[in-house]
Tab-separated table of C-alpha atoms in Angstrom:
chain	number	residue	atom	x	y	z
Q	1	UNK	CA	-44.915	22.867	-22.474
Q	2	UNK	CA	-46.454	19.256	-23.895
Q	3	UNK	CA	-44.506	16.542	-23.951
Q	4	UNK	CA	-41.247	18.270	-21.714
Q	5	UNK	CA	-40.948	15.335	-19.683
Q	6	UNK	CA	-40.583	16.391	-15.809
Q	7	UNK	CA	-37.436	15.408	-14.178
Q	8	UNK	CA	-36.654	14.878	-10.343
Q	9	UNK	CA	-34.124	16.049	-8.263
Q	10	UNK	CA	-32.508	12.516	-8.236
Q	11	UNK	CA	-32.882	11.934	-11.241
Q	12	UNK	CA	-30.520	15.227	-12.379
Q	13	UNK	CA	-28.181	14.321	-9.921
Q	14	UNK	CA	-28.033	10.749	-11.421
Q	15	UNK	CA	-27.635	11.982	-14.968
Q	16	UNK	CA	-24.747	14.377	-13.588
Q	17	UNK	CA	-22.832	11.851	-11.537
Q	18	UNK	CA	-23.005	9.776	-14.666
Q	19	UNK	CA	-21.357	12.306	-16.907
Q	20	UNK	CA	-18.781	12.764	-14.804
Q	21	UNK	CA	-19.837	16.421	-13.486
Q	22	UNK	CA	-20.260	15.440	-9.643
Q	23	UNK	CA	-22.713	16.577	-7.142
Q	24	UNK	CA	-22.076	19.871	-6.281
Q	25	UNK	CA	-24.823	21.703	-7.037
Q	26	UNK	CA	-27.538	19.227	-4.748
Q	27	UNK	CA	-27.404	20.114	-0.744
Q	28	UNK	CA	-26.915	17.331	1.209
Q	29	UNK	CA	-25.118	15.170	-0.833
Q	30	UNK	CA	-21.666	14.493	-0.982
Q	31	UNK	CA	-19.288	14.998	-3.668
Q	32	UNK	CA	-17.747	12.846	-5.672
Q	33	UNK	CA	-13.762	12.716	-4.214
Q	34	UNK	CA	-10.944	12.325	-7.154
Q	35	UNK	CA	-8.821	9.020	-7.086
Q	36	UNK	CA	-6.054	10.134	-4.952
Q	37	UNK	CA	-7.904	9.637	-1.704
Q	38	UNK	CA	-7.586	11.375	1.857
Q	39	UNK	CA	-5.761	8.482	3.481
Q	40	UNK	CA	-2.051	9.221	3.018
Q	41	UNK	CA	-1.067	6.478	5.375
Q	42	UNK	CA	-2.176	3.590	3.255
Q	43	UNK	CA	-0.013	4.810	0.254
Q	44	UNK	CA	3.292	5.306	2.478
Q	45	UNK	CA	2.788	1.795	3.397
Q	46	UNK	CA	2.566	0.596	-0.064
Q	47	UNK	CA	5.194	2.562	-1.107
Q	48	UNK	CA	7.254	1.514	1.620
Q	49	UNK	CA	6.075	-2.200	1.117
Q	50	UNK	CA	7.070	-1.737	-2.644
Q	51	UNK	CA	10.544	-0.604	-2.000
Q	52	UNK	CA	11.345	-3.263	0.257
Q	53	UNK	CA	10.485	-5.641	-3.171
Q	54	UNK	CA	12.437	-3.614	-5.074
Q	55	UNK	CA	15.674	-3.572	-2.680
Q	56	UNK	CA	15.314	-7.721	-3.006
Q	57	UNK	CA	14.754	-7.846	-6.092
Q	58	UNK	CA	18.532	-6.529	-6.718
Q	59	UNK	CA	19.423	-9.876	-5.736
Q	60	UNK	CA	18.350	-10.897	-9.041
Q	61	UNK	CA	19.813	-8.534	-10.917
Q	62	UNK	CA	23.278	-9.055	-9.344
Q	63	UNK	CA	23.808	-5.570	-7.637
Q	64	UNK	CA	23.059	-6.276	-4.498
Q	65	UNK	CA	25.457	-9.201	-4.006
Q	66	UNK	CA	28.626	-6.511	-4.075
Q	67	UNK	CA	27.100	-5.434	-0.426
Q	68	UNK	CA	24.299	-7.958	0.219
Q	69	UNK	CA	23.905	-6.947	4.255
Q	70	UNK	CA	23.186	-3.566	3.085
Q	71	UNK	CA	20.111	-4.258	0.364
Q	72	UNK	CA	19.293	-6.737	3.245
Q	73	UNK	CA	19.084	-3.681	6.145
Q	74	UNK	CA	17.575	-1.460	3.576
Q	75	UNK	CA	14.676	-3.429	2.855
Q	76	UNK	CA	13.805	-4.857	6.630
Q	77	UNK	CA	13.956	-1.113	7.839
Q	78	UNK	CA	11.334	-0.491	5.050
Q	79	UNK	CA	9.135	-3.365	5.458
Q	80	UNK	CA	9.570	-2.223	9.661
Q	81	UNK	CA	7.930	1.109	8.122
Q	82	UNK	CA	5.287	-0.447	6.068
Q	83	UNK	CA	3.911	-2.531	8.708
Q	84	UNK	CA	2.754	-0.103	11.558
Q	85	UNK	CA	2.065	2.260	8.470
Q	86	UNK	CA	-0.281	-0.400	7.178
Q	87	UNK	CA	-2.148	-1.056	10.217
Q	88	UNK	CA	-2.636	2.910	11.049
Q	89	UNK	CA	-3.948	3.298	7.651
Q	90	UNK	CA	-6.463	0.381	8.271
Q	91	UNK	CA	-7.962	2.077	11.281
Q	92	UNK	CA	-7.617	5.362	9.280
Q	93	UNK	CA	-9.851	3.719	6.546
Q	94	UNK	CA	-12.782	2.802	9.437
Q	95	UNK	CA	-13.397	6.355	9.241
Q	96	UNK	CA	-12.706	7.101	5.774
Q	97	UNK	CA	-15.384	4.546	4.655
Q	98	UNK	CA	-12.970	2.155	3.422
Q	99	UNK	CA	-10.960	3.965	1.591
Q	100	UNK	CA	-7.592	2.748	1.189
Q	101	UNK	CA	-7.913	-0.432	3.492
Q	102	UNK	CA	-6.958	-2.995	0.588
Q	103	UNK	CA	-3.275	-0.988	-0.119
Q	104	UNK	CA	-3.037	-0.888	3.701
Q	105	UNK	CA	-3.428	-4.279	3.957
Q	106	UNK	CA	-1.392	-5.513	0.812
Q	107	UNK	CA	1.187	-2.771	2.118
Q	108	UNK	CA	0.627	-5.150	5.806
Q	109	UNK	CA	1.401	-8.162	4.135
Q	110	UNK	CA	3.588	-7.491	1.429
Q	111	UNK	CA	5.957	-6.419	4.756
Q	112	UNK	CA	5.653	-9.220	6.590
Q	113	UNK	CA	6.679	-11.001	3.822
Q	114	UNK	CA	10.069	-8.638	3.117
Q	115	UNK	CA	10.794	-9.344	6.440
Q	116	UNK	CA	10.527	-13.012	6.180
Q	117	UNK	CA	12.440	-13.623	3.125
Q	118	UNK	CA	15.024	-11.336	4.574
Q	119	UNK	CA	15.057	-13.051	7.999
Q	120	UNK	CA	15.712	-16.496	6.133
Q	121	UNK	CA	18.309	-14.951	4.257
Q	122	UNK	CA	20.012	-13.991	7.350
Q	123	UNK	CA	19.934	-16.722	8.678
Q	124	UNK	CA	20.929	-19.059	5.644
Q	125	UNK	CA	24.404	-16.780	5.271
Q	126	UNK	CA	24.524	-17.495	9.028
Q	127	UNK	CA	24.521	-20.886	8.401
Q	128	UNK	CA	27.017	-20.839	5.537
Q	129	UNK	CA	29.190	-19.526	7.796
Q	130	UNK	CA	28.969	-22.011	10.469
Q	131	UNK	CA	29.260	-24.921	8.183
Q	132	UNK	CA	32.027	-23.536	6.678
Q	133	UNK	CA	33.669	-23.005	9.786
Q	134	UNK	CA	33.193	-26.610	10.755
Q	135	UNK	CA	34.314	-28.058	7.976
Q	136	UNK	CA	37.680	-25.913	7.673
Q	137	UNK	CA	38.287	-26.996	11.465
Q	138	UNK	CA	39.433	-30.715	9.957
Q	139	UNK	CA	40.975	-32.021	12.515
């Protein structure tokens, strides 16, 4: 057999992996995982993180305004998920070899920031009311 150039172990498994047929068939290495990934936590956060956007950003449509306090409720109870959802999924991702620790994280801060834009909206309607108060007191 001239000319049948001799091919390593390696190098099949290289060819395989980059044909898309994985790594099954070679002992001792690890096979290739689908894009879903194993940590679960990290996506609830997101999701979570997501929704909490998505209940604000009723404001802009106009929806929200017929019962602003609950949108408001609705999205700091999701961004209160999010957050300690977030964080377990970054620890989870230590032992997962990374995986997922960026969604955790944008999950993380993406809550913090639902929170925040609901706590000043809390407290500007707060303050409506008190000026509004004050200056219908007039006398």
């Amino acid at each position: 057999m001239k000319g049948v150039p001799v091919r390593t172990r390696d190098e099949r498994a290289r060819d395989n992996g980059a044909r898309g047929e994985g790594l099954q068939g070679n002992p001792g290495q690890a096979a290739e995982r689908p894009l879903g990934g194993r940590n679960r936590t990290a996506r609830v956060s997101g999701f979570f993180a997501l929704g909490g956007v998505a209940l604000l950003g009723n404001f802009a449509t106009g929806i929200a305004w017929i019962n602003p306090g609950v949108f408001l409720t609705l999205a700091a109870l999701s961004a209160l998920v999010a957050i300690p959802t977030g964080h377990v999924a970054r620890f989870r991702g230590r032992r997962l070899a990374g995986e997922g620790r960026g969604l955790a994280l944008a999950g993380i801060l993406t809550g913090w920031l639902v929170l925040l834009v609901c706590a000043v909206a809390v407290l500007a309607f707060v303050g409506l009311i008190a000026g509004l108060a004050v200056l219908s007191d007039g006398s």
